[in-house]
N, CA, C and O atoms as a printed pandas DataFrame, in Angstrom:
     atom_number atom_name residue_name chain_id  residue_number  x_coord  y_coord  z_coord
0              1         N          MET        A               1    0.819   -1.190    0.004
1              2        CA          MET        A               1    0.004   -0.003   -0.001
2              3         C          MET        A               1    0.860    1.255   -0.004
3              4         O          MET        A               1    0.436    2.291   -0.515
4              5         N          LYS        A               2    2.057    1.178    0.560
5              6        CA          LYS        A               2    2.903    2.360    0.628
6              7         C          LYS        A               2    3.295    2.840   -0.762
7              8         O          LYS        A               2    3.297    4.044   -1.019
8              9         N          GLU        A               3    3.627    1.919   -1.663
9             10        CA          GLU        A               3    4.056    2.295   -3.002
10            11         C          GLU        A               3    2.932    2.251   -4.018
11            12         O          GLU        A               3    2.961    3.001   -4.994
12            13         N          ASN        A               4    1.957    1.407   -3.821
13            14        CA          ASN        A               4    0.871    1.274   -4.775
14            15         C          ASN        A               4   -0.442    1.266   -4.007
15            16         O          ASN        A               4   -0.751    0.284   -3.332
16            17         N          PRO        A               5   -1.228    2.349   -4.095
17            18        CA          PRO        A               5   -2.477    2.414   -3.351
18            19         C          PRO        A               5   -3.470    1.335   -3.736
19            20         O          PRO        A               5   -4.404    1.062   -2.983
20            21         N          GLN        A               6   -3.287    0.710   -4.905
21            22        CA          GLN        A               6   -4.149   -0.378   -5.308
22            23         C          GLN        A               6   -3.743   -1.691   -4.640
23            24         O          GLN        A               6   -4.505   -2.658   -4.635
24            25         N          SER        A               7   -2.526   -1.712   -4.072
25            26        CA          SER        A               7   -2.014   -2.894   -3.396
26            27         C          SER        A               7   -2.011   -4.130   -4.313
27            28         O          SER        A               7   -2.331   -5.239   -3.885
28            29         N          ARG        A               8   -1.642   -3.909   -5.579
29            30        CA          ARG        A               8   -1.631   -4.989   -6.567
30            31         C          ARG        A               8   -0.362   -4.944   -7.368
31            32         O          ARG        A               8    0.375   -3.958   -7.331
32            33         N          LEU        A               9   -0.101   -6.018   -8.098
33            34        CA          LEU        A               9    0.986   -6.090   -9.054
34            35         C          LEU        A               9    0.437   -5.798  -10.425
35            36         O          LEU        A               9   -0.753   -6.026  -10.640
36            37         N          PRO        A              10    1.205   -5.316  -11.356
37            38        CA          PRO        A              10    2.605   -4.972  -11.231
38            39         C          PRO        A              10    2.815   -3.569  -10.684
39            40         O          PRO        A              10    1.985   -2.677  -10.857
40            41         N          THR        A              11    3.938   -3.405  -10.027
41            42        CA          THR        A              11    4.412   -2.112   -9.555
42            43         C          THR        A              11    5.876   -2.016   -9.937
43            44         O          THR        A              11    6.653   -2.934   -9.676
44            45         N          LEU        A              12    6.255   -0.907  -10.556
45            46        CA          LEU        A              12    7.622   -0.707  -11.005
46            47         C          LEU        A              12    8.210    0.498  -10.265
47            48         O          LEU        A              12    7.665    1.600  -10.325
48            49         N          ARG        A              13    9.329    0.273   -9.565
49            50        CA          ARG        A              13   10.019    1.377   -8.906
50            51         C          ARG        A              13   11.254    1.728   -9.708
51            52         O          ARG        A              13   12.111    0.877   -9.947
52            53         N          LEU        A              14   11.346    2.985  -10.127
53            54        CA          LEU        A              14   12.471    3.457  -10.918
54            55         C          LEU        A              14   13.655    3.791  -10.002
55            56         O          LEU        A              14   13.466    3.991   -8.802
56            57         N          PRO        A              15   14.861    3.854  -10.550
57            58        CA          PRO        A              15   16.039    4.156   -9.723
58            59         C          PRO        A              15   15.917    5.471   -8.954
59            60         O          PRO        A              15   16.497    5.609   -7.877
60            61         N          ASP        A              16   15.173    6.435   -9.492
61            62        CA          ASP        A              16   15.034    7.725   -8.778
62            63         C          ASP        A              16   13.955    7.695   -7.708
63            64         O          ASP        A              16   13.689    8.709   -7.063
64            65         N          GLY        A              17   13.321    6.516   -7.514
65            66        CA          GLY        A              17   12.304    6.377   -6.483
66            67         C          GLY        A              17   10.868    6.545   -6.987
67            68         O          GLY        A              17    9.915    6.274   -6.257
68            69         N          THR        A              18   10.719    6.988   -8.223
69            70        CA          THR        A              18    9.383    7.106   -8.800
70            71         C          THR        A              18    8.732    5.741   -8.892
71            72         O          THR        A              18    9.386    4.773   -9.280
72            73         N          VAL        A              19    7.464    5.642   -8.544
73            74        CA          VAL        A              19    6.748    4.380   -8.587
74            75         C          VAL        A              19    5.679    4.478   -9.682
75            76         O          VAL        A              19    4.915    5.441   -9.743
76            77         N          ILE        A              20    5.646    3.468  -10.531
77            78        CA          ILE        A              20    4.655    3.381  -11.586
78            79         C          ILE        A              20    3.873    2.091  -11.379
79            80         O          ILE        A              20    4.462    1.031  -11.165
80            81         N          TYR        A              21    2.561    2.177  -11.441
81            82        CA          TYR        A              21    1.767    0.959  -11.301
82            83         C          TYR        A              21    0.652    0.925  -12.338
83            84         O          TYR        A              21    0.240    1.951  -12.878
84            85         N          ASP        A              22    0.187   -0.273  -12.593
85            86        CA          ASP        A              22   -0.831   -0.605  -13.578
86            87         C          ASP        A              22   -0.151   -0.926  -14.916
87            88         O          ASP        A              22    0.642   -0.133  -15.423
88            89         N          SER        A              23   -0.461   -2.059  -15.461
89            90        CA          SER        A              23    0.196   -2.551  -16.687
90            91         C          SER        A              23    0.180   -1.546  -17.828
91            92         O          SER        A              23    1.226   -1.324  -18.437
92            93         N          PRO        A              24   -0.979   -0.913  -18.159
93            94        CA          PRO        A              24   -0.952    0.028  -19.278
94            95         C          PRO        A              24   -0.008    1.214  -19.054
95            96         O          PRO        A              24    0.637    1.679  -19.994
96            97         N          VAL        A              25    0.073    1.695  -17.835
97            98        CA          VAL        A              25    0.938    2.826  -17.534
98            99         C          VAL        A              25    2.400    2.418  -17.637
99           100         O          VAL        A              25    3.222    3.172  -18.157
100          101         N          ILE        A              26    2.725    1.232  -17.146
101          102        CA          ILE        A              26    4.093    0.732  -17.226
102          103         C          ILE        A              26    4.491    0.518  -18.703
103          104         O          ILE        A              26    5.608    0.857  -19.093
104          105         N          CYS        A              27    3.602   -0.029  -19.504
105          106        CA          CYS        A              27    3.891   -0.215  -20.934
106          107         C          CYS        A              27    4.123    1.124  -21.629
107          108         O          CYS        A              27    5.023    1.243  -22.461
108          109         N          GLU        A              28    3.321    2.125  -21.297
109          110        CA          GLU        A              28    3.514    3.463  -21.886
110          111         C          GLU        A              28    4.885    4.012  -21.485
111          112         O          GLU        A              28    5.571    4.621  -22.306
112          113         N          TYR        A              29    5.279    3.802  -20.246
113          114        CA          TYR        A              29    6.600    4.253  -19.785
114          115         C          TYR        A              29    7.701    3.552  -20.572
115          116         O          TYR        A              29    8.634    4.206  -21.038
116          117         N          PHE        A              30    7.608    2.223  -20.730
117          118        CA          PHE        A              30    8.621    1.493  -21.479
118          119         C          PHE        A              30    8.742    2.012  -22.916
119          120         O          PHE        A              30    9.833    2.033  -23.485
120          121         N          ASP        A              31    7.616    2.427  -23.492
121          122        CA          ASP        A              31    7.650    2.957  -24.855
122          123         C          ASP        A              31    8.446    4.246  -24.971
123          124         O          ASP        A              31    8.860    4.604  -26.074
124          125         N          THR        A              32    8.672    4.941  -23.890
125          126        CA          THR        A              32    9.422    6.192  -23.938
126          127         C          THR        A              32   10.936    5.973  -23.848
127          128         O          THR        A              32   11.703    6.924  -24.004
128          129         N          LEU        A              33   11.367    4.758  -23.605
129          130        CA          LEU        A              33   12.778    4.468  -23.327
130          131         C          LEU        A              33   13.622    4.149  -24.543
131          132         O          LEU        A              33   14.828    3.938  -24.409
132          133         N          HIS        A              34   13.030    4.107  -25.723
133          134        CA          HIS        A              34   13.795    3.682  -26.895
134          135         C          HIS        A              34   13.292    4.398  -28.135
135          136         O          HIS        A              34   12.251    5.055  -28.114
136          137         N          GLY        A              35   14.036    4.263  -29.195
137          138        CA          GLY        A              35   13.648    4.904  -30.453
138          139         C          GLY        A              35   13.115    3.923  -31.480
139          140         O          GLY        A              35   12.822    4.308  -32.612
140          141         N          GLY        A              36   12.988    2.671  -31.102
141          142        CA          GLY        A              36   12.521    1.643  -32.040
142          143         C          GLY        A              36   11.016    1.544  -32.097
143          144         O          GLY        A              36   10.300    2.470  -31.715
144          145         N          ASP        A              37   10.540    0.398  -32.583
145          146        CA          ASP        A              37    9.110    0.149  -32.667
146          147         C          ASP        A              37    8.496    0.225  -31.280
147          148         O          ASP        A              37    9.106   -0.173  -30.287
148          149         N          ARG        A              38    7.286    0.739  -31.233
149          150        CA          ARG        A              38    6.610    0.898  -29.957
150          151         C          ARG        A              38    5.862   -0.373  -29.561
151          152         O          ARG        A              38    5.408   -1.131  -30.417
152          153         N          LEU        A              39    5.741   -0.595  -28.252
153          154        CA          LEU        A              39    4.929   -1.698  -27.756
154          155         C          LEU        A              39    3.460   -1.464  -28.101
155          156         O          LEU        A              39    2.729   -2.394  -28.445
156          157         N          ILE        A              40    3.050   -0.212  -28.002
157          158        CA          ILE        A              40    1.686    0.179  -28.325
158          159         C          ILE        A              40    1.774    1.141  -29.511
159          160         O          ILE        A              40    2.163    2.297  -29.344
160          161         N          PRO        A              41    1.417    0.671  -30.704
161          162        CA          PRO        A              41    1.519    1.512  -31.885
162          163         C          PRO        A              41    0.693    2.803  -31.743
163          164         O          PRO        A              41   -0.251    2.868  -30.955
164          165         N          THR        A              42    1.066    3.803  -32.509
165          166        CA          THR        A              42    0.350    5.079  -32.450
166          167         C          THR        A              42   -0.775    5.184  -33.474
167          168         O          THR        A              42   -1.682    6.002  -33.324
168          169         N          LYS        A              43   -0.714    4.364  -34.503
169          170        CA          LYS        A              43   -1.691    4.456  -35.598
170          171         C          LYS        A              43   -2.748    3.360  -35.497
171          172         O          LYS        A              43   -2.477    2.235  -35.076
172          173         N          TRP        A              44   -3.964    3.735  -35.900
173          174        CA          TRP        A              44   -5.066    2.776  -35.976
174          175         C          TRP        A              44   -4.963    2.023  -37.277
175          176         O          TRP        A              44   -4.491    2.627  -38.240
176          177         N          PRO        A              45   -5.349    0.783  -37.413
177          178        CA          PRO        A              45   -5.996   -0.045  -36.425
178          179         C          PRO        A              45   -5.006   -0.824  -35.547
179          180         O          PRO        A              45   -5.425   -1.558  -34.652
180          181         N          GLU        A              46   -3.711   -0.673  -35.792
181          182        CA          GLU        A              46   -2.710   -1.406  -35.010
182          183         C          GLU        A              46   -2.806   -1.074  -33.526
183          184         O          GLU        A              46   -2.667   -1.951  -32.674
184          185         N          ARG        A              47   -3.043    0.193  -33.229
185          186        CA          ARG        A              47   -3.172    0.597  -31.818
186          187         C          ARG        A              47   -4.361   -0.091  -31.155
187          188         O          ARG        A              47   -4.266   -0.559  -30.020
188          189         N          LEU        A              48   -5.467   -0.147  -31.864
189          190        CA          LEU        A              48   -6.667   -0.804  -31.325
190          191         C          LEU        A              48   -6.383   -2.268  -31.016
191          192         O          LEU        A              48   -6.761   -2.766  -29.955
192          193         N          VAL        A              49   -5.720   -2.956  -31.937
193          194        CA          VAL        A              49   -5.400   -4.376  -31.702
194          195         C          VAL        A              49   -4.524   -4.529  -30.437
195          196         O          VAL        A              49   -4.785   -5.403  -29.611
196          197         N          ALA        A              50   -3.517   -3.704  -30.291
197          198        CA          ALA        A              50   -2.623   -3.797  -29.132
198          199         C          ALA        A              50   -3.370   -3.484  -27.844
199          200         O          ALA        A              50   -3.182   -4.176  -26.844
200          201         N          LEU        A              51   -4.214   -2.457  -27.846
201          202        CA          LEU        A              51   -4.963   -2.091  -26.651
202          203         C          LEU        A              51   -5.970   -3.171  -26.273
203          204         O          LEU        A              51   -6.183   -3.439  -25.091
204          205         N          ARG        A              52   -6.585   -3.786  -27.268
205          206        CA          ARG        A              52   -7.520   -4.885  -26.953
206          207         C          ARG        A              52   -6.791   -6.077  -26.365
207          208         O          ARG        A              52   -7.285   -6.716  -25.436
208          209         N          ARG        A              53   -5.618   -6.381  -26.899
209          210        CA          ARG        A              53   -4.829   -7.492  -26.334
210          211         C          ARG        A              53   -4.409   -7.188  -24.911
211          212         O          ARG        A              53   -4.438   -8.062  -24.044
212          213         N          GLN        A              54   -4.021   -5.951  -24.673
213          214        CA          GLN        A              54   -3.634   -5.549  -23.333
214          215         C          GLN        A              54   -4.826   -5.678  -22.359
215          216         O          GLN        A              54   -4.671   -6.163  -21.239
216          217         N          SER        A              55   -5.981   -5.248  -22.797
217          218        CA          SER        A              55   -7.183   -5.361  -21.982
218          219         C          SER        A              55   -7.541   -6.820  -21.703
219          220         O          SER        A              55   -7.939   -7.167  -20.591
220          221         N          LEU        A              56   -7.400   -7.655  -22.704
221          222        CA          LEU        A              56   -7.668   -9.082  -22.513
222          223         C          LEU        A              56   -6.705   -9.683  -21.487
223          224         O          LEU        A              56   -7.124  -10.434  -20.606
224          225         N          GLY        A              57   -5.442   -9.360  -21.599
225          226        CA          GLY        A              57   -4.456   -9.863  -20.632
226          227         C          GLY        A              57   -4.754   -9.387  -19.228
227          228         O          GLY        A              57   -4.676  -10.166  -18.279
228          229         N          ASP        A              58   -5.097   -8.109  -19.082
229          230        CA          ASP        A              58   -5.438   -7.578  -17.758
230          231         C          ASP        A              58   -6.649   -8.317  -17.184
231          232         O          ASP        A              58   -6.667   -8.663  -16.003
232          233         N          GLY        A              59   -7.663   -8.559  -18.027
233          234        CA          GLY        A              59   -8.845   -9.249  -17.564
234          235         C          GLY        A              59   -8.562  -10.670  -17.145
235          236         O          GLY        A              59   -9.132  -11.166  -16.173
236          237         N          MET        A              60   -7.667  -11.337  -17.889
237          238        CA          MET        A              60   -7.309  -12.710  -17.542
238          239         C          MET        A              60   -6.579  -12.747  -16.200
239          240         O          MET        A              60   -6.799  -13.656  -15.399
240          241         N          LEU        A              61   -5.713  -11.768  -15.953
241          242        CA          LEU        A              61   -4.996  -11.742  -14.685
242          243         C          LEU        A              61   -5.933  -11.394  -13.514
243          244         O          LEU        A              61   -5.736  -11.870  -12.395
244          245         N          ASP        A              62   -6.939  -10.572  -13.777
245          246        CA          ASP        A              62   -7.885  -10.210  -12.716
246          247         C          ASP        A              62   -8.705  -11.386  -12.247
247          248         O          ASP        A              62   -9.163  -11.393  -11.104
248          249         N          THR        A              63   -8.906  -12.387  -13.094
249          250        CA          THR        A              63   -9.731  -13.541  -12.712
250          251         C          THR        A              63   -8.948  -14.559  -11.896
251          252         O          THR        A              63   -9.540  -15.486  -11.343
252          253         N          CYS        A              64   -7.621  -14.407  -11.808
253          254        CA          CYS        A              64   -6.797  -15.364  -11.058
254          255         C          CYS        A              64   -6.892  -15.108   -9.574
255          256         O          CYS        A              64   -6.266  -15.815   -8.785
C-alpha cells in the first residue's frame, strides 16, 4: 500500500524512487525508453489491436 495504493501487481520502482503501477501505464513508460518500434503503436488499427490485447491480458490476470 505504501508504493501502490491499489495494493496490486505490477508495480515498477524506478532508480530515482518514482513508482509506476498498472500494466498500461508501465507499458507506456517502457515505450518512452527507446527509439525503435513501440509496444503500443500510435496508428489505428494497429493501436486498437494492441490495446484490446492488453485489456484481454489484464482481464485474464484479474480472474486469477
